[in-house]
Amino acid sequence: MRIKELNSPQNPWFKDVKNLIEKNRFRKKQGRFAVEGFKEIALALQAGFRMNSLAFVPGNVNPELDFKDFNLGIDIDLIALTPALMSEICVRSDSKTALAIFDYKEVTPKSGIEMLSVIIVEKVEKPGNLGAILRTADAAGIHEVWLCDANVDVFHPQVIRNSLGTVFHVPVRSLSFEACIAEIEKYQLQVFTTFMEDSITLFEANFSLPMALVLGTEHEGVSDRWRNIGQNVQIPMNGAIDSLNVSVAASVFMYEILRQRRIK
């Protein structure tokens, strides 16, 4: 491992990191993304993502001790930053943190799953919502998350942050609507859509079979192209409002899926 001291925001590495954090197009072009925080970095390493550089503040973090359980490799660049520079690229105000740069790779779905459970999120736009959905999907044991015609980068910093790094362990696939339908037919999934009309409650639905649940945006819900494809299912709403944040609604559904499958 090579240690490089960096004191200027004009350094090319520092400029690249800021672009990786701020620009989706730059991340995709470079095939790299930034990960902040020890837990998130550790989860990326556990999932087999390749790290190529690690930034820290000397005296606050010792990479060889803090990441002693991982073989970082001799080709890793260790970037020693000043506290001011670290705070410029990190959301966490505490300089006792680390930021790593990883190479892109897909999280491979597990093969041979008989009772496949899939969450399909249509046109998700807010990275924070996607991150929260992935965190719950990991906790509830959902097998895959499909992004239907999505407008968000899976490796956006807010997705990573809100998922607490579980984005590196939950298989996420970005698909067109047509590709979603083809995959549903391929795996013979029972489809549940979150239209209110002619719907049953999530407690009446049978989630114990191979299935896919389709969630839409908060403002528009699921688009009409999903109508008459599956069973309409809803969360009972007994208060003054008639909808939940998409990540909250997804959590309610995912834990009902988990409950039913544990009982079975």
PDB file of C-alpha atoms in Angstrom:
ATOM      1  CA  MET A   1       0.000   0.000   0.000  1.00  0.00           C
ATOM      2  CA  ARG A   2       1.230   3.458  -0.898  1.00  0.00           C
ATOM      3  CA  ILE A   3       0.541   6.476   1.324  1.00  0.00           C
ATOM      4  CA  LYS A   4       0.114   9.795  -0.467  1.00  0.00           C
ATOM      5  CA  GLU A   5      -0.272  13.059   1.403  1.00  0.00           C
ATOM      6  CA  LEU A   6      -2.755  15.474  -0.119  1.00  0.00           C
ATOM      7  CA  ASN A   7      -3.063  19.096   1.011  1.00  0.00           C
ATOM      8  CA  SER A   8      -4.722  20.904  -1.894  1.00  0.00           C
ATOM      9  CA  PRO A   9      -8.302  20.765  -3.271  1.00  0.00           C
ATOM     10  CA  GLN A  10      -6.743  21.287  -6.712  1.00  0.00           C
ATOM     11  CA  ASN A  11      -5.201  17.820  -6.647  1.00  0.00           C
ATOM     12  CA  PRO A  12      -6.534  15.687  -9.560  1.00  0.00           C
ATOM     13  CA  TRP A  13      -7.512  12.804  -7.230  1.00  0.00           C
ATOM     14  CA  PHE A  14      -9.499  15.151  -5.015  1.00  0.00           C
ATOM     15  CA  LYS A  15     -11.269  16.719  -8.001  1.00  0.00           C
ATOM     16  CA  ASP A  16     -12.159  13.276  -9.357  1.00  0.00           C
ATOM     17  CA  VAL A  17     -13.613  12.221  -6.002  1.00  0.00           C
ATOM     18  CA  LYS A  18     -15.833  15.303  -5.865  1.00  0.00           C
ATOM     19  CA  ASN A  19     -17.085  14.514  -9.368  1.00  0.00           C
ATOM     20  CA  LEU A  20     -17.749  10.898  -8.385  1.00  0.00           C
ATOM     21  CA  ILE A  21     -19.833  12.130  -5.464  1.00  0.00           C
ATOM     22  CA  GLU A  22     -21.742  14.823  -7.353  1.00  0.00           C
ATOM     23  CA  LYS A  23     -22.188  13.552 -10.929  1.00  0.00           C
ATOM     24  CA  ASN A  24     -23.988  10.371 -12.019  1.00  0.00           C
ATOM     25  CA  ARG A  25     -22.591  10.602 -15.542  1.00  0.00           C
ATOM     26  CA  PHE A  26     -19.009  10.881 -14.278  1.00  0.00           C
ATOM     27  CA  ARG A  27     -19.462   7.785 -12.072  1.00  0.00           C
ATOM     28  CA  LYS A  28     -20.727   5.752 -15.001  1.00  0.00           C
ATOM     29  CA  LYS A  29     -17.996   6.990 -17.330  1.00  0.00           C
ATOM     30  CA  GLN A  30     -15.246   6.169 -14.825  1.00  0.00           C
ATOM     31  CA  GLY A  31     -16.853   2.944 -13.634  1.00  0.00           C
ATOM     32  CA  ARG A  32     -16.171   3.953 -10.053  1.00  0.00           C
ATOM     33  CA  PHE A  33     -18.022   5.319  -7.039  1.00  0.00           C
ATOM     34  CA  ALA A  34     -17.263   6.719  -3.576  1.00  0.00           C
ATOM     35  CA  VAL A  35     -18.212   5.091  -0.265  1.00  0.00           C
ATOM     36  CA  GLU A  36     -18.080   6.957   3.048  1.00  0.00           C
ATOM     37  CA  GLY A  37     -18.055   5.320   6.473  1.00  0.00           C
ATOM     38  CA  PHE A  38     -16.411   2.255   8.027  1.00  0.00           C
ATOM     39  CA  LYS A  39     -19.541   0.052   8.005  1.00  0.00           C
ATOM     40  CA  GLU A  40     -20.373   0.880   4.399  1.00  0.00           C
ATOM     41  CA  ILE A  41     -16.782   0.307   3.237  1.00  0.00           C
ATOM     42  CA  ALA A  42     -16.621  -3.001   5.108  1.00  0.00           C
ATOM     43  CA  LEU A  43     -19.874  -4.198   3.492  1.00  0.00           C
ATOM     44  CA  ALA A  44     -18.555  -3.320   0.036  1.00  0.00           C
ATOM     45  CA  LEU A  45     -15.366  -5.290   0.728  1.00  0.00           C
ATOM     46  CA  GLN A  46     -17.363  -8.246   2.067  1.00  0.00           C
ATOM     47  CA  ALA A  47     -19.414  -8.255  -1.139  1.00  0.00           C
ATOM     48  CA  GLY A  48     -16.249  -8.484  -3.262  1.00  0.00           C
ATOM     49  CA  PHE A  49     -16.097  -4.935  -4.619  1.00  0.00           C
ATOM     50  CA  ARG A  50     -12.571  -3.883  -5.520  1.00  0.00           C
ATOM     51  CA  MET A  51     -11.185  -0.860  -3.671  1.00  0.00           C
ATOM     52  CA  ASN A  52      -8.523   1.194  -5.408  1.00  0.00           C
ATOM     53  CA  SER A  53      -8.011   4.084  -2.958  1.00  0.00           C
ATOM     54  CA  LEU A  54      -8.823   4.931   0.651  1.00  0.00           C
ATOM     55  CA  ALA A  55      -8.775   8.439   2.157  1.00  0.00           C
ATOM     56  CA  PHE A  56      -8.342   9.133   5.871  1.00  0.00           C
ATOM     57  CA  VAL A  57      -7.070  11.735   8.329  1.00  0.00           C
ATOM     58  CA  PRO A  58      -3.748  10.689   9.921  1.00  0.00           C
ATOM     59  CA  GLY A  59      -3.982  10.454  13.698  1.00  0.00           C
ATOM     60  CA  ASN A  60      -7.736   9.874  13.551  1.00  0.00           C
ATOM     61  CA  VAL A  61      -7.809   6.732  11.423  1.00  0.00           C
ATOM     62  CA  ASN A  62      -5.261   3.958  10.947  1.00  0.00           C
ATOM     63  CA  PRO A  63      -6.290   2.035   7.814  1.00  0.00           C
ATOM     64  CA  GLU A  64      -4.091  -0.976   8.602  1.00  0.00           C
ATOM     65  CA  LEU A  65      -5.792  -1.379  12.003  1.00  0.00           C
ATOM     66  CA  ASP A  66      -9.338  -0.314  11.113  1.00  0.00           C
ATOM     67  CA  PHE A  67      -9.448  -2.628   8.100  1.00  0.00           C
ATOM     68  CA  LYS A  68      -7.209  -5.381   9.451  1.00  0.00           C
ATOM     69  CA  ASP A  69      -9.885  -8.020   8.743  1.00  0.00           C
ATOM     70  CA  PHE A  70      -9.653  -7.339   5.002  1.00  0.00           C
ATOM     71  CA  ASN A  71      -6.835  -7.916   2.559  1.00  0.00           C
ATOM     72  CA  LEU A  72      -6.720  -4.487   0.967  1.00  0.00           C
ATOM     73  CA  GLY A  73      -3.882  -5.430  -1.372  1.00  0.00           C
ATOM     74  CA  ILE A  74      -0.591  -3.729  -2.108  1.00  0.00           C
ATOM     75  CA  ASP A  75      -1.997  -1.753  -5.041  1.00  0.00           C
ATOM     76  CA  ILE A  76      -4.332   0.336  -2.850  1.00  0.00           C
ATOM     77  CA  ASP A  77      -3.534   4.042  -2.636  1.00  0.00           C
ATOM     78  CA  LEU A  78      -3.859   5.386   0.907  1.00  0.00           C
ATOM     79  CA  ILE A  79      -4.666   9.108   0.719  1.00  0.00           C
ATOM     80  CA  ALA A  80      -3.764  11.120   3.817  1.00  0.00           C
ATOM     81  CA  LEU A  81      -6.021  14.204   3.960  1.00  0.00           C
ATOM     82  CA  THR A  82      -6.239  17.230   6.195  1.00  0.00           C
ATOM     83  CA  PRO A  83      -9.401  17.451   8.341  1.00  0.00           C
ATOM     84  CA  ALA A  84     -10.608  20.355   6.185  1.00  0.00           C
ATOM     85  CA  LEU A  85     -10.296  18.364   2.946  1.00  0.00           C
ATOM     86  CA  MET A  86     -11.927  15.313   4.490  1.00  0.00           C
ATOM     87  CA  SER A  87     -14.918  17.372   5.631  1.00  0.00           C
ATOM     88  CA  GLU A  88     -15.266  18.737   2.083  1.00  0.00           C
ATOM     89  CA  ILE A  89     -15.933  15.294   0.614  1.00  0.00           C
ATOM     90  CA  CYS A  90     -17.679  13.635   3.561  1.00  0.00           C
ATOM     91  CA  VAL A  91     -21.166  14.226   4.951  1.00  0.00           C
ATOM     92  CA  ARG A  92     -20.152  13.072   8.414  1.00  0.00           C
ATOM     93  CA  SER A  93     -18.640  16.031  10.233  1.00  0.00           C
ATOM     94  CA  ASP A  94     -16.418  13.796  12.376  1.00  0.00           C
ATOM     95  CA  SER A  95     -12.976  13.465  10.765  1.00  0.00           C
ATOM     96  CA  LYS A  96     -12.670   9.995  12.330  1.00  0.00           C
ATOM     97  CA  THR A  97     -14.156   8.503   9.201  1.00  0.00           C
ATOM     98  CA  ALA A  98     -12.871   7.162   5.903  1.00  0.00           C
ATOM     99  CA  LEU A  99     -13.817   7.433   2.255  1.00  0.00           C
ATOM    100  CA  ALA A 100     -13.008   4.765  -0.313  1.00  0.00           C
ATOM    101  CA  ILE A 101     -13.200   4.565  -4.089  1.00  0.00           C
ATOM    102  CA  PHE A 102     -14.492   1.293  -5.540  1.00  0.00           C
ATOM    103  CA  ASP A 103     -14.902  -0.143  -9.026  1.00  0.00           C
ATOM    104  CA  TYR A 104     -18.375  -0.880 -10.369  1.00  0.00           C
ATOM    105  CA  LYS A 105     -19.666  -4.437 -10.414  1.00  0.00           C
ATOM    106  CA  GLU A 106     -23.074  -6.078 -10.306  1.00  0.00           C
ATOM    107  CA  VAL A 107     -24.434  -7.829  -7.235  1.00  0.00           C
ATOM    108  CA  THR A 108     -25.133 -11.320  -8.556  1.00  0.00           C
ATOM    109  CA  PRO A 109     -28.593 -12.748  -7.768  1.00  0.00           C
ATOM    110  CA  LYS A 110     -28.634 -16.110  -6.004  1.00  0.00           C
ATOM    111  CA  SER A 111     -29.574 -18.978  -8.282  1.00  0.00           C
ATOM    112  CA  GLY A 112     -32.010 -21.789  -7.627  1.00  0.00           C
ATOM    113  CA  ILE A 113     -34.393 -19.865  -5.361  1.00  0.00           C
ATOM    114  CA  GLU A 114     -37.802 -21.567  -5.488  1.00  0.00           C
ATOM    115  CA  MET A 115     -39.907 -18.980  -3.648  1.00  0.00           C
ATOM    116  CA  LEU A 116     -38.446 -15.880  -5.250  1.00  0.00           C
ATOM    117  CA  SER A 117     -39.531 -12.532  -3.759  1.00  0.00           C
ATOM    118  CA  VAL A 118     -39.034  -9.383  -5.828  1.00  0.00           C
ATOM    119  CA  ILE A 119     -39.798  -5.735  -5.136  1.00  0.00           C
ATOM    120  CA  ILE A 120     -40.316  -3.682  -8.328  1.00  0.00           C
ATOM    121  CA  VAL A 121     -39.978   0.069  -7.849  1.00  0.00           C
ATOM    122  CA  GLU A 122     -41.270   2.063 -10.805  1.00  0.00           C
ATOM    123  CA  LYS A 123     -39.618   5.346 -11.807  1.00  0.00           C
ATOM    124  CA  VAL A 124     -37.983   5.928  -8.417  1.00  0.00           C
ATOM    125  CA  GLU A 125     -36.298   9.346  -8.437  1.00  0.00           C
ATOM    126  CA  LYS A 126     -35.121  10.032  -4.881  1.00  0.00           C
ATOM    127  CA  PRO A 127     -31.864   8.260  -3.961  1.00  0.00           C
ATOM    128  CA  GLY A 128     -32.753   8.428  -0.272  1.00  0.00           C
ATOM    129  CA  ASN A 129     -35.972   6.475  -0.844  1.00  0.00           C
ATOM    130  CA  LEU A 130     -34.172   3.797  -2.834  1.00  0.00           C
ATOM    131  CA  GLY A 131     -31.505   3.485  -0.143  1.00  0.00           C
ATOM    132  CA  ALA A 132     -34.141   3.038   2.561  1.00  0.00           C
ATOM    133  CA  ILE A 133     -35.934   0.397   0.470  1.00  0.00           C
ATOM    134  CA  LEU A 134     -32.707  -1.558  -0.018  1.00  0.00           C
ATOM    135  CA  ARG A 135     -31.914  -1.435   3.696  1.00  0.00           C
ATOM    136  CA  THR A 136     -35.295  -2.962   4.538  1.00  0.00           C
ATOM    137  CA  ALA A 137     -35.054  -5.449   1.650  1.00  0.00           C
ATOM    138  CA  ASP A 138     -31.799  -6.744   3.108  1.00  0.00           C
ATOM    139  CA  ALA A 139     -33.271  -6.980   6.611  1.00  0.00           C
ATOM    140  CA  ALA A 140     -36.476  -8.688   5.461  1.00  0.00           C
ATOM    141  CA  GLY A 141     -34.716 -11.184   3.198  1.00  0.00           C
ATOM    142  CA  ILE A 142     -36.129  -9.945  -0.116  1.00  0.00           C
ATOM    143  CA  HIS A 143     -34.254 -11.700  -2.906  1.00  0.00           C
ATOM    144  CA  GLU A 144     -34.110  -8.971  -5.567  1.00  0.00           C
ATOM    145  CA  VAL A 145     -35.106  -5.348  -6.213  1.00  0.00           C
ATOM    146  CA  TRP A 146     -35.929  -4.332  -9.778  1.00  0.00           C
ATOM    147  CA  LEU A 147     -35.905  -0.681 -10.836  1.00  0.00           C
ATOM    148  CA  CYS A 148     -38.451  -0.208 -13.618  1.00  0.00           C
ATOM    149  CA  ASP A 149     -37.538   2.756 -15.867  1.00  0.00           C
ATOM    150  CA  ALA A 150     -35.569   4.278 -12.984  1.00  0.00           C
ATOM    151  CA  ASN A 151     -34.045   7.748 -12.961  1.00  0.00           C
ATOM    152  CA  VAL A 152     -31.604   7.143 -10.117  1.00  0.00           C
ATOM    153  CA  ASP A 153     -28.073   5.735  -9.983  1.00  0.00           C
ATOM    154  CA  VAL A 154     -27.793   2.712  -7.682  1.00  0.00           C
ATOM    155  CA  PHE A 155     -24.354   3.897  -6.526  1.00  0.00           C
ATOM    156  CA  HIS A 156     -25.447   7.458  -5.784  1.00  0.00           C
ATOM    157  CA  PRO A 157     -23.900   8.520  -2.419  1.00  0.00           C
ATOM    158  CA  GLN A 158     -27.348   8.943  -0.847  1.00  0.00           C
ATOM    159  CA  VAL A 159     -28.401   5.457  -1.932  1.00  0.00           C
ATOM    160  CA  ILE A 160     -25.266   4.018  -0.305  1.00  0.00           C
ATOM    161  CA  ARG A 161     -25.692   6.145   2.811  1.00  0.00           C
ATOM    162  CA  ASN A 162     -29.413   5.482   3.333  1.00  0.00           C
ATOM    163  CA  SER A 163     -28.976   1.780   2.666  1.00  0.00           C
ATOM    164  CA  LEU A 164     -26.107   1.644   5.195  1.00  0.00           C
ATOM    165  CA  GLY A 165     -24.130  -0.248   2.565  1.00  0.00           C
ATOM    166  CA  THR A 166     -26.734  -2.972   1.993  1.00  0.00           C
ATOM    167  CA  VAL A 167     -26.829  -1.841  -1.655  1.00  0.00           C
ATOM    168  CA  PHE A 168     -23.714  -4.016  -2.010  1.00  0.00           C
ATOM    169  CA  HIS A 169     -25.576  -7.140  -0.893  1.00  0.00           C
ATOM    170  CA  VAL A 170     -29.091  -6.825  -2.369  1.00  0.00           C
ATOM    171  CA  PRO A 171     -29.228  -7.694  -6.084  1.00  0.00           C
ATOM    172  CA  VAL A 172     -30.602  -4.641  -7.919  1.00  0.00           C
ATOM    173  CA  ARG A 173     -31.549  -4.754 -11.589  1.00  0.00           C
ATOM    174  CA  SER A 174     -32.431  -1.742 -13.751  1.00  0.00           C
ATOM    175  CA  LEU A 175     -34.992  -2.865 -16.320  1.00  0.00           C
ATOM    176  CA  SER A 176     -37.450  -1.416 -18.807  1.00  0.00           C
ATOM    177  CA  PHE A 177     -41.148  -2.161 -18.339  1.00  0.00           C
ATOM    178  CA  GLU A 178     -41.003  -4.703 -21.176  1.00  0.00           C
ATOM    179  CA  ALA A 179     -37.994  -6.420 -19.583  1.00  0.00           C
ATOM    180  CA  CYS A 180     -39.812  -6.563 -16.219  1.00  0.00           C
ATOM    181  CA  ILE A 181     -42.767  -8.328 -17.830  1.00  0.00           C
ATOM    182  CA  ALA A 182     -40.446 -10.766 -19.590  1.00  0.00           C
ATOM    183  CA  GLU A 183     -38.673 -11.604 -16.317  1.00  0.00           C
ATOM    184  CA  ILE A 184     -41.982 -12.000 -14.499  1.00  0.00           C
ATOM    185  CA  GLU A 185     -43.091 -14.519 -17.121  1.00  0.00           C
ATOM    186  CA  LYS A 186     -39.706 -16.258 -17.069  1.00  0.00           C
ATOM    187  CA  TYR A 187     -39.854 -16.855 -13.308  1.00  0.00           C
ATOM    188  CA  GLN A 188     -43.655 -17.315 -13.251  1.00  0.00           C
ATOM    189  CA  LEU A 189     -44.131 -14.713 -10.551  1.00  0.00           C
ATOM    190  CA  GLN A 190     -47.497 -13.785  -9.042  1.00  0.00           C
ATOM    191  CA  VAL A 191     -47.763  -9.994  -9.478  1.00  0.00           C
ATOM    192  CA  PHE A 192     -49.191  -7.669  -6.840  1.00  0.00           C
ATOM    193  CA  THR A 193     -49.834  -4.043  -7.802  1.00  0.00           C
ATOM    194  CA  THR A 194     -50.605  -1.199  -5.423  1.00  0.00           C
ATOM    195  CA  PHE A 195     -53.699   0.184  -7.136  1.00  0.00           C
ATOM    196  CA  MET A 196     -56.495   1.040  -4.707  1.00  0.00           C
ATOM    197  CA  GLU A 197     -59.371  -0.038  -6.963  1.00  0.00           C
ATOM    198  CA  ASP A 198     -60.729  -3.553  -6.433  1.00  0.00           C
ATOM    199  CA  SER A 199     -57.891  -4.245  -4.023  1.00  0.00           C
ATOM    200  CA  ILE A 200     -57.449  -6.571  -1.085  1.00  0.00           C
ATOM    201  CA  THR A 201     -55.404  -5.747   1.998  1.00  0.00           C
ATOM    202  CA  LEU A 202     -51.841  -6.980   2.319  1.00  0.00           C
ATOM    203  CA  PHE A 203     -53.069  -9.235   5.159  1.00  0.00           C
ATOM    204  CA  GLU A 204     -55.416 -11.043   2.738  1.00  0.00           C
ATOM    205  CA  ALA A 205     -52.824 -11.472  -0.014  1.00  0.00           C
ATOM    206  CA  ASN A 206     -50.815 -14.685  -0.353  1.00  0.00           C
ATOM    207  CA  PHE A 207     -47.160 -13.642  -0.440  1.00  0.00           C
ATOM    208  CA  SER A 208     -45.826 -17.119   0.272  1.00  0.00           C
ATOM    209  CA  LEU A 209     -45.587 -18.052  -3.436  1.00  0.00           C
ATOM    210  CA  PRO A 210     -42.996 -16.758  -5.935  1.00  0.00           C
ATOM    211  CA  MET A 211     -44.092 -13.139  -6.291  1.00  0.00           C
ATOM    212  CA  ALA A 212     -43.329  -9.582  -7.340  1.00  0.00           C
ATOM    213  CA  LEU A 213     -44.740  -6.461  -5.694  1.00  0.00           C
ATOM    214  CA  VAL A 214     -44.952  -3.295  -7.817  1.00  0.00           C
ATOM    215  CA  LEU A 215     -44.615   0.092  -6.096  1.00  0.00           C
ATOM    216  CA  GLY A 216     -44.974   3.500  -7.768  1.00  0.00           C
ATOM    217  CA  THR A 217     -44.061   7.082  -6.991  1.00  0.00           C
ATOM    218  CA  GLU A 218     -45.667   8.981  -4.130  1.00  0.00           C
ATOM    219  CA  HIS A 219     -47.297  11.527  -6.448  1.00  0.00           C
ATOM    220  CA  GLU A 220     -48.476   9.304  -9.283  1.00  0.00           C
ATOM    221  CA  GLY A 221     -48.519   5.784  -7.879  1.00  0.00           C
ATOM    222  CA  VAL A 222     -48.122   2.819 -10.205  1.00  0.00           C
ATOM    223  CA  SER A 223     -48.619   3.688 -13.884  1.00  0.00           C
ATOM    224  CA  ASP A 224     -51.639   2.424 -15.835  1.00  0.00           C
ATOM    225  CA  ARG A 225     -49.536   0.019 -17.892  1.00  0.00           C
ATOM    226  CA  TRP A 226     -49.523  -2.287 -14.847  1.00  0.00           C
ATOM    227  CA  ARG A 227     -53.331  -2.448 -14.673  1.00  0.00           C
ATOM    228  CA  ASN A 228     -54.938  -5.876 -15.012  1.00  0.00           C
ATOM    229  CA  ILE A 229     -51.551  -7.591 -14.797  1.00  0.00           C
ATOM    230  CA  GLY A 230     -51.849  -8.834 -11.217  1.00  0.00           C
ATOM    231  CA  GLN A 231     -53.758  -8.627  -7.959  1.00  0.00           C
ATOM    232  CA  ASN A 232     -54.333  -5.139  -6.535  1.00  0.00           C
ATOM    233  CA  VAL A 233     -53.228  -4.926  -2.909  1.00  0.00           C
ATOM    234  CA  GLN A 234     -53.274  -2.089  -0.383  1.00  0.00           C
ATOM    235  CA  ILE A 235     -52.156  -1.079   3.091  1.00  0.00           C
ATOM    236  CA  PRO A 236     -55.197  -0.196   5.251  1.00  0.00           C
ATOM    237  CA  MET A 237     -55.211   3.543   6.037  1.00  0.00           C
ATOM    238  CA  ASN A 238     -57.241   4.497   9.103  1.00  0.00           C
ATOM    239  CA  GLY A 239     -56.129   8.103   9.577  1.00  0.00           C
ATOM    240  CA  ALA A 240     -56.505  11.429   7.790  1.00  0.00           C
ATOM    241  CA  ILE A 241     -54.023  10.618   5.006  1.00  0.00           C
ATOM    242  CA  ASP A 242     -54.407   8.056   2.231  1.00  0.00           C
ATOM    243  CA  SER A 243     -50.783   7.295   1.344  1.00  0.00           C
ATOM    244  CA  LEU A 244     -47.332   6.621   2.802  1.00  0.00           C
ATOM    245  CA  ASN A 245     -43.830   7.494   1.705  1.00  0.00           C
ATOM    246  CA  VAL A 246     -42.804   4.834  -0.833  1.00  0.00           C
ATOM    247  CA  SER A 247     -39.951   3.559   1.350  1.00  0.00           C
ATOM    248  CA  VAL A 248     -42.283   3.282   4.365  1.00  0.00           C
ATOM    249  CA  ALA A 249     -44.956   1.508   2.309  1.00  0.00           C
ATOM    250  CA  ALA A 250     -42.317  -0.849   0.928  1.00  0.00           C
ATOM    251  CA  SER A 251     -41.181  -1.666   4.475  1.00  0.00           C
ATOM    252  CA  VAL A 252     -44.722  -2.526   5.591  1.00  0.00           C
ATOM    253  CA  PHE A 253     -45.186  -4.846   2.611  1.00  0.00           C
ATOM    254  CA  MET A 254     -41.770  -6.489   2.950  1.00  0.00           C
ATOM    255  CA  TYR A 255     -42.296  -7.401   6.576  1.00  0.00           C
ATOM    256  CA  GLU A 256     -45.722  -8.855   5.794  1.00  0.00           C
ATOM    257  CA  ILE A 257     -44.002 -10.936   3.102  1.00  0.00           C
ATOM    258  CA  LEU A 258     -41.438 -12.060   5.693  1.00  0.00           C
ATOM    259  CA  ARG A 259     -44.162 -12.819   8.294  1.00  0.00           C
ATOM    260  CA  GLN A 260     -46.151 -14.987   5.905  1.00  0.00           C
ATOM    261  CA  ARG A 261     -43.114 -16.902   4.704  1.00  0.00           C
ATOM    262  CA  ARG A 262     -41.912 -17.577   8.244  1.00  0.00           C
ATOM    263  CA  ILE A 263     -45.321 -18.959   9.173  1.00  0.00           C
ATOM    264  CA  LYS A 264     -45.318 -21.225   6.127  1.00  0.00           C
TER     265      LYS A 264
END
